[in-house]
mmCIF file of C-alpha atoms in Angstrom:
data_model
loop_
_atom_site.group_PDB
_atom_site.id
_atom_site.type_symbol
_atom_site.label_atom_id
_atom_site.label_comp_id
_atom_site.label_asym_id
_atom_site.label_seq_id
_atom_site.Cartn_x
_atom_site.Cartn_y
_atom_site.Cartn_z
ATOM 1 C CA ALA A 1 -0.002 0.004 0.003
ATOM 2 C CA GLN A 2 1.143 3.525 -0.709
ATOM 3 C CA SER A 3 1.833 5.910 2.144
ATOM 4 C CA VAL A 4 3.392 9.306 2.768
ATOM 5 C CA ALA A 5 4.852 10.614 6.021
ATOM 6 C CA GLN A 6 5.587 14.210 6.857
ATOM 7 C CA PRO A 7 7.263 13.852 10.250
ATOM 8 C CA GLU A 8 6.985 17.504 11.274
ATOM 9 C CA ASP A 9 3.651 19.155 11.964
ATOM 10 C CA GLN A 10 5.353 22.541 11.924
ATOM 11 C CA VAL A 11 8.631 24.050 10.761
ATOM 12 C CA ASN A 12 9.824 27.437 11.960
ATOM 13 C CA VAL A 13 12.550 29.357 10.131
ATOM 14 C CA ALA A 14 13.829 32.910 10.062
ATOM 15 C CA GLU A 15 13.515 34.930 6.890
ATOM 16 C CA GLY A 16 16.643 34.612 4.748
ATOM 17 C CA ASN A 17 17.610 31.206 6.214
ATOM 18 C CA PRO A 18 17.402 27.978 4.257
ATOM 19 C CA LEU A 19 14.342 25.807 4.837
ATOM 20 C CA THR A 20 13.668 22.091 4.577
ATOM 21 C CA VAL A 21 10.299 20.357 4.799
ATOM 22 C CA LYS A 22 10.655 16.600 5.109
ATOM 23 C CA CYS A 23 8.782 13.840 3.350
ATOM 24 C CA THR A 24 9.247 10.083 3.200
ATOM 25 C CA TYR A 25 7.161 7.656 1.215
ATOM 26 C CA SER A 26 6.353 4.012 0.712
ATOM 27 C CA VAL A 27 5.201 2.677 -2.615
ATOM 28 C CA SER A 28 5.495 -0.497 -4.635
ATOM 29 C CA GLY A 29 7.717 0.134 -7.597
ATOM 30 C CA ASN A 30 8.822 3.518 -8.870
ATOM 31 C CA PRO A 31 7.066 6.606 -7.553
ATOM 32 C CA TYR A 32 5.757 9.813 -8.932
ATOM 33 C CA LEU A 33 6.302 12.425 -6.213
ATOM 34 C CA PHE A 34 4.730 15.846 -5.803
ATOM 35 C CA TRP A 35 4.735 18.873 -3.550
ATOM 36 C CA TYR A 36 1.764 21.211 -3.144
ATOM 37 C CA VAL A 37 1.292 24.410 -1.150
ATOM 38 C CA GLN A 38 -1.908 25.680 0.431
ATOM 39 C CA TYR A 39 -2.428 29.280 1.446
ATOM 40 C CA PRO A 40 -5.210 30.142 3.963
ATOM 41 C CA ASN A 41 -8.733 29.392 2.754
ATOM 42 C CA ARG A 42 -7.480 28.272 -0.655
ATOM 43 C CA GLY A 43 -7.111 25.005 -2.529
ATOM 44 C CA LEU A 44 -3.752 23.364 -3.080
ATOM 45 C CA GLN A 45 -1.341 24.691 -5.687
ATOM 46 C CA PHE A 46 1.124 22.483 -7.513
ATOM 47 C CA LEU A 47 4.772 23.292 -6.713
ATOM 48 C CA LEU A 48 6.887 20.603 -8.356
ATOM 49 C CA LYS A 49 7.071 16.928 -9.248
ATOM 50 C CA TYR A 50 9.611 14.153 -9.672
ATOM 51 C CA ILE A 51 8.925 11.665 -12.423
ATOM 52 C CA THR A 52 12.307 10.398 -13.530
ATOM 53 C CA GLY A 53 15.814 11.664 -14.256
ATOM 54 C CA ASP A 54 17.747 14.214 -12.215
ATOM 55 C CA ASN A 55 17.243 13.722 -8.476
ATOM 56 C CA LEU A 56 17.091 17.478 -7.866
ATOM 57 C CA VAL A 57 13.869 18.964 -9.133
ATOM 58 C CA LYS A 58 13.204 22.693 -9.402
ATOM 59 C CA GLY A 59 9.755 24.143 -9.065
ATOM 60 C CA SER A 60 7.739 27.328 -8.537
ATOM 61 C CA TYR A 61 8.654 30.232 -6.232
ATOM 62 C CA GLY A 62 12.309 29.156 -5.906
ATOM 63 C CA PHE A 63 11.537 25.797 -4.292
ATOM 64 C CA GLU A 64 13.341 22.596 -5.108
ATOM 65 C CA ALA A 65 13.162 19.019 -3.901
ATOM 66 C CA GLU A 66 15.641 16.195 -3.745
ATOM 67 C CA PHE A 67 14.636 12.636 -4.518
ATOM 68 C CA ASN A 68 16.612 10.026 -2.549
ATOM 69 C CA LYS A 69 15.665 6.507 -3.574
ATOM 70 C CA SER A 70 17.696 4.713 -0.920
ATOM 71 C CA GLN A 71 16.134 6.755 1.856
ATOM 72 C CA THR A 72 12.714 6.899 0.147
ATOM 73 C CA SER A 73 12.633 10.615 0.789
ATOM 74 C CA PHE A 74 11.600 13.685 -1.164
ATOM 75 C CA HIS A 75 12.442 16.700 0.961
ATOM 76 C CA LEU A 76 11.374 20.166 -0.097
ATOM 77 C CA LYS A 77 14.026 22.904 0.138
ATOM 78 C CA LYS A 78 14.566 26.590 -0.469
ATOM 79 C CA PRO A 79 17.895 28.367 -0.071
ATOM 80 C CA SER A 80 16.444 31.572 1.407
ATOM 81 C CA ALA A 81 13.016 31.682 3.038
ATOM 82 C CA LEU A 82 10.539 34.511 2.629
ATOM 83 C CA VAL A 83 7.751 35.519 5.029
ATOM 84 C CA SER A 84 5.364 34.966 2.137
ATOM 85 C CA ASP A 85 6.403 31.283 2.056
ATOM 86 C CA SER A 86 4.423 30.725 5.258
ATOM 87 C CA ALA A 87 1.762 28.188 4.334
ATOM 88 C CA LEU A 88 0.748 24.528 4.593
ATOM 89 C CA TYR A 89 2.833 22.140 2.482
ATOM 90 C CA PHE A 90 1.734 18.713 1.313
ATOM 91 C CA CYS A 91 3.835 15.906 -0.093
ATOM 92 C CA ALA A 92 2.082 13.378 -2.335
ATOM 93 C CA VAL A 93 2.974 10.090 -4.023
ATOM 94 C CA ARG A 94 1.550 7.967 -6.778
ATOM 95 C CA ALA A 95 2.904 4.591 -7.848
ATOM 96 C CA VAL A 96 3.850 4.388 -11.512
ATOM 97 C CA THR A 97 1.685 1.315 -11.756
ATOM 98 C CA GLY A 98 -0.902 2.573 -9.304
ATOM 99 C CA GLY A 99 -3.325 4.126 -11.725
ATOM 100 C CA PHE A 100 -4.903 7.404 -10.842
ATOM 101 C CA LYS A 101 -4.738 7.335 -7.077
ATOM 102 C CA THR A 102 -2.484 9.891 -5.335
ATOM 103 C CA ILE A 103 -1.853 9.699 -1.606
ATOM 104 C CA PHE A 104 -1.212 12.917 0.337
ATOM 105 C CA GLY A 105 0.702 13.429 3.542
ATOM 106 C CA ALA A 106 -0.839 15.098 6.572
ATOM 107 C CA GLY A 107 0.838 18.403 5.781
ATOM 108 C CA THR A 108 3.533 20.544 7.393
ATOM 109 C CA ARG A 109 2.866 24.103 8.414
ATOM 110 C CA LEU A 110 5.767 26.411 7.626
ATOM 111 C CA PHE A 111 6.195 29.622 9.599
ATOM 112 C CA VAL A 112 8.773 32.100 8.341
ATOM 113 C CA LYS A 113 9.523 34.841 10.865
ATOM 114 C CA ALA A 114 10.726 38.269 9.760
ATOM 115 C CA ASP B 1 -6.230 30.964 -16.733
ATOM 116 C CA VAL B 2 -7.229 27.342 -16.313
ATOM 117 C CA LYS B 3 -9.598 26.641 -13.505
ATOM 118 C CA VAL B 4 -11.367 24.215 -11.272
ATOM 119 C CA THR B 5 -14.442 25.918 -9.855
ATOM 120 C CA GLN B 6 -16.345 24.737 -6.812
ATOM 121 C CA SER B 7 -19.816 26.211 -6.635
ATOM 122 C CA SER B 8 -19.802 27.180 -2.951
ATOM 123 C CA ARG B 9 -17.059 28.389 -0.614
ATOM 124 C CA TYR B 10 -19.102 27.895 2.545
ATOM 125 C CA LEU B 11 -22.165 25.744 3.218
ATOM 126 C CA VAL B 12 -24.160 25.089 6.354
ATOM 127 C CA LYS B 13 -26.570 22.139 6.230
ATOM 128 C CA ARG B 14 -28.698 20.282 8.721
ATOM 129 C CA THR B 15 -28.239 16.677 9.765
ATOM 130 C CA GLY B 16 -30.103 14.338 7.433
ATOM 131 C CA GLU B 17 -30.180 16.716 4.467
ATOM 132 C CA LYS B 18 -29.054 15.585 1.037
ATOM 133 C CA VAL B 19 -26.142 17.808 0.009
ATOM 134 C CA PHE B 20 -24.754 18.429 -3.453
ATOM 135 C CA LEU B 21 -21.231 19.783 -3.994
ATOM 136 C CA GLU B 22 -20.506 20.842 -7.568
ATOM 137 C CA CYS B 23 -17.182 21.031 -9.337
ATOM 138 C CA VAL B 24 -16.496 22.227 -12.888
ATOM 139 C CA GLN B 25 -13.179 22.297 -14.770
ATOM 140 C CA ASP B 26 -12.446 24.063 -18.025
ATOM 141 C CA MET B 27 -9.251 22.222 -18.973
ATOM 142 C CA ASP B 28 -10.771 19.223 -20.762
ATOM 143 C CA HIS B 29 -9.175 16.940 -18.144
ATOM 144 C CA GLU B 30 -10.136 13.288 -18.124
ATOM 145 C CA ASN B 31 -9.607 12.684 -14.410
ATOM 146 C CA MET B 32 -11.484 14.314 -11.558
ATOM 147 C CA PHE B 33 -11.257 13.749 -7.814
ATOM 148 C CA TRP B 34 -12.980 14.573 -4.566
ATOM 149 C CA TYR B 35 -10.951 14.835 -1.355
ATOM 150 C CA ARG B 36 -11.808 15.908 2.139
ATOM 151 C CA GLN B 37 -9.257 17.751 4.205
ATOM 152 C CA ASP B 38 -9.187 17.521 7.992
ATOM 153 C CA PRO B 39 -6.524 18.893 10.373
ATOM 154 C CA GLY B 40 -3.816 16.365 11.088
ATOM 155 C CA LEU B 41 -5.197 13.912 8.524
ATOM 156 C CA GLY B 42 -4.203 15.642 5.332
ATOM 157 C CA LEU B 43 -6.263 14.914 2.246
ATOM 158 C CA ARG B 44 -8.262 11.714 2.002
ATOM 159 C CA LEU B 45 -9.659 10.524 -1.294
ATOM 160 C CA ILE B 46 -13.438 10.031 -1.384
ATOM 161 C CA TYR B 47 -14.128 9.209 -5.036
ATOM 162 C CA PHE B 48 -12.538 9.732 -8.407
ATOM 163 C CA SER B 49 -13.508 9.466 -12.024
ATOM 164 C CA TYR B 50 -11.336 8.844 -15.068
ATOM 165 C CA ASP B 51 -14.035 9.255 -17.676
ATOM 166 C CA VAL B 52 -17.598 10.377 -18.150
ATOM 167 C CA LYS B 53 -20.023 8.125 -16.290
ATOM 168 C CA MET B 54 -17.105 6.277 -14.703
ATOM 169 C CA LYS B 55 -16.399 6.373 -10.982
ATOM 170 C CA GLU B 56 -14.143 4.614 -8.528
ATOM 171 C CA LYS B 57 -14.214 4.526 -4.733
ATOM 172 C CA GLY B 58 -11.369 6.132 -2.900
ATOM 173 C CA ASP B 59 -10.338 5.480 0.688
ATOM 174 C CA ILE B 60 -13.398 6.885 2.480
ATOM 175 C CA PRO B 61 -16.479 6.541 0.199
ATOM 176 C CA GLU B 62 -18.992 5.675 2.930
ATOM 177 C CA GLY B 63 -21.841 8.162 3.123
ATOM 178 C CA TYR B 64 -20.966 9.701 -0.234
ATOM 179 C CA SER B 65 -21.796 9.183 -3.874
ATOM 180 C CA VAL B 66 -20.736 10.959 -7.077
ATOM 181 C CA SER B 67 -22.049 11.770 -10.509
ATOM 182 C CA ARG B 68 -20.190 12.549 -13.712
ATOM 183 C CA GLU B 69 -22.630 13.047 -16.558
ATOM 184 C CA LYS B 70 -20.388 15.463 -18.475
ATOM 185 C CA LYS B 71 -16.608 15.557 -18.774
ATOM 186 C CA GLU B 72 -16.286 18.957 -17.162
ATOM 187 C CA ARG B 73 -18.532 18.386 -14.146
ATOM 188 C CA PHE B 74 -18.052 16.096 -11.132
ATOM 189 C CA SER B 75 -20.586 16.239 -8.339
ATOM 190 C CA LEU B 76 -20.231 14.919 -4.802
ATOM 191 C CA ILE B 77 -23.405 13.916 -3.031
ATOM 192 C CA LEU B 78 -23.853 13.450 0.705
ATOM 193 C CA GLU B 79 -26.875 11.190 0.836
ATOM 194 C CA SER B 80 -27.837 12.060 4.424
ATOM 195 C CA ALA B 81 -25.497 14.595 5.949
ATOM 196 C CA SER B 82 -24.052 13.878 9.374
ATOM 197 C CA THR B 83 -21.974 16.011 11.723
ATOM 198 C CA ASN B 84 -18.869 13.896 11.092
ATOM 199 C CA GLN B 85 -18.995 15.061 7.488
ATOM 200 C CA THR B 86 -18.198 18.584 8.564
ATOM 201 C CA SER B 87 -14.966 19.251 6.676
ATOM 202 C CA MET B 88 -13.219 21.081 3.852
ATOM 203 C CA TYR B 89 -13.984 19.412 0.518
ATOM 204 C CA LEU B 90 -11.541 19.803 -2.328
ATOM 205 C CA CYS B 91 -12.150 18.967 -5.975
ATOM 206 C CA ALA B 92 -9.208 18.375 -8.335
ATOM 207 C CA SER B 93 -8.639 17.429 -11.948
ATOM 208 C CA SER B 94 -5.756 16.131 -14.026
ATOM 209 C CA LEU B 95 -4.919 14.953 -17.484
ATOM 210 C CA GLY B 96 -5.310 11.259 -18.126
ATOM 211 C CA GLY B 97 -2.738 8.838 -19.371
ATOM 212 C CA GLY B 98 0.315 7.750 -17.454
ATOM 213 C CA GLY B 99 -0.518 9.420 -14.156
ATOM 214 C CA ASP B 100 2.517 11.673 -13.994
ATOM 215 C CA TYR B 101 0.496 14.856 -14.148
ATOM 216 C CA GLY B 102 -0.036 17.077 -11.152
ATOM 217 C CA TYR B 103 -3.477 18.050 -10.020
ATOM 218 C CA THR B 104 -5.287 21.371 -10.381
ATOM 219 C CA PHE B 105 -7.400 22.040 -7.308
ATOM 220 C CA GLY B 106 -10.453 24.138 -6.714
ATOM 221 C CA SER B 107 -10.580 26.614 -3.837
ATOM 222 C CA GLY B 108 -12.537 24.220 -1.649
ATOM 223 C CA THR B 109 -15.973 24.103 0.005
ATOM 224 C CA ARG B 110 -16.081 24.341 3.755
ATOM 225 C CA LEU B 111 -19.139 22.352 4.825
ATOM 226 C CA THR B 112 -20.605 22.556 8.288
ATOM 227 C CA VAL B 113 -23.333 20.063 9.236
ATOM 228 C CA VAL B 114 -25.349 21.106 12.274
#
């Protein structure tokens, strides 16, 4: 069965510092991996995805994520955080052979302090 | 700008009422999904559809049904609303095919059952 874990409910970081939001997954076979962001009272917005190829994936708003197959992780990163990055972040996984079903993590709330 | 539109942002319904949540997408996407979002639980898949008149159960289909009579419209039906169905409901769509496409989400419907 597919699963996604986001081990931190909340991440706090100072503006200008690097940020990391962690995600680990479990899936049979190769995964498709995604990150989404949710601002207050809004739906989720797609940030980036890993399908195949380079393990470092670049996405919207300066975010990137690193796929690590041996650690089954897909951590979201940004070199320099902005206050406007404060939001709820969701990691998601879909098995390549799993059809249309995507599993989402519980979410990590990111607070960036000025 | 491509869109997934959910007909209501906020709804308040009484226990036992039949509730309809409507979702329309203008991107000619094959796949459409209904999730509910609850704090600490992330997004949980209720139902999805990969073609007109086709539907598949997700992880928590009990108490819900869906209808997809046209490609652009996917309706979620609460047959007899209960207080434990108070939640944020998110509709999403994606292109069909190999499953490596991200989702486009609507802004959500916050449903309160009293």
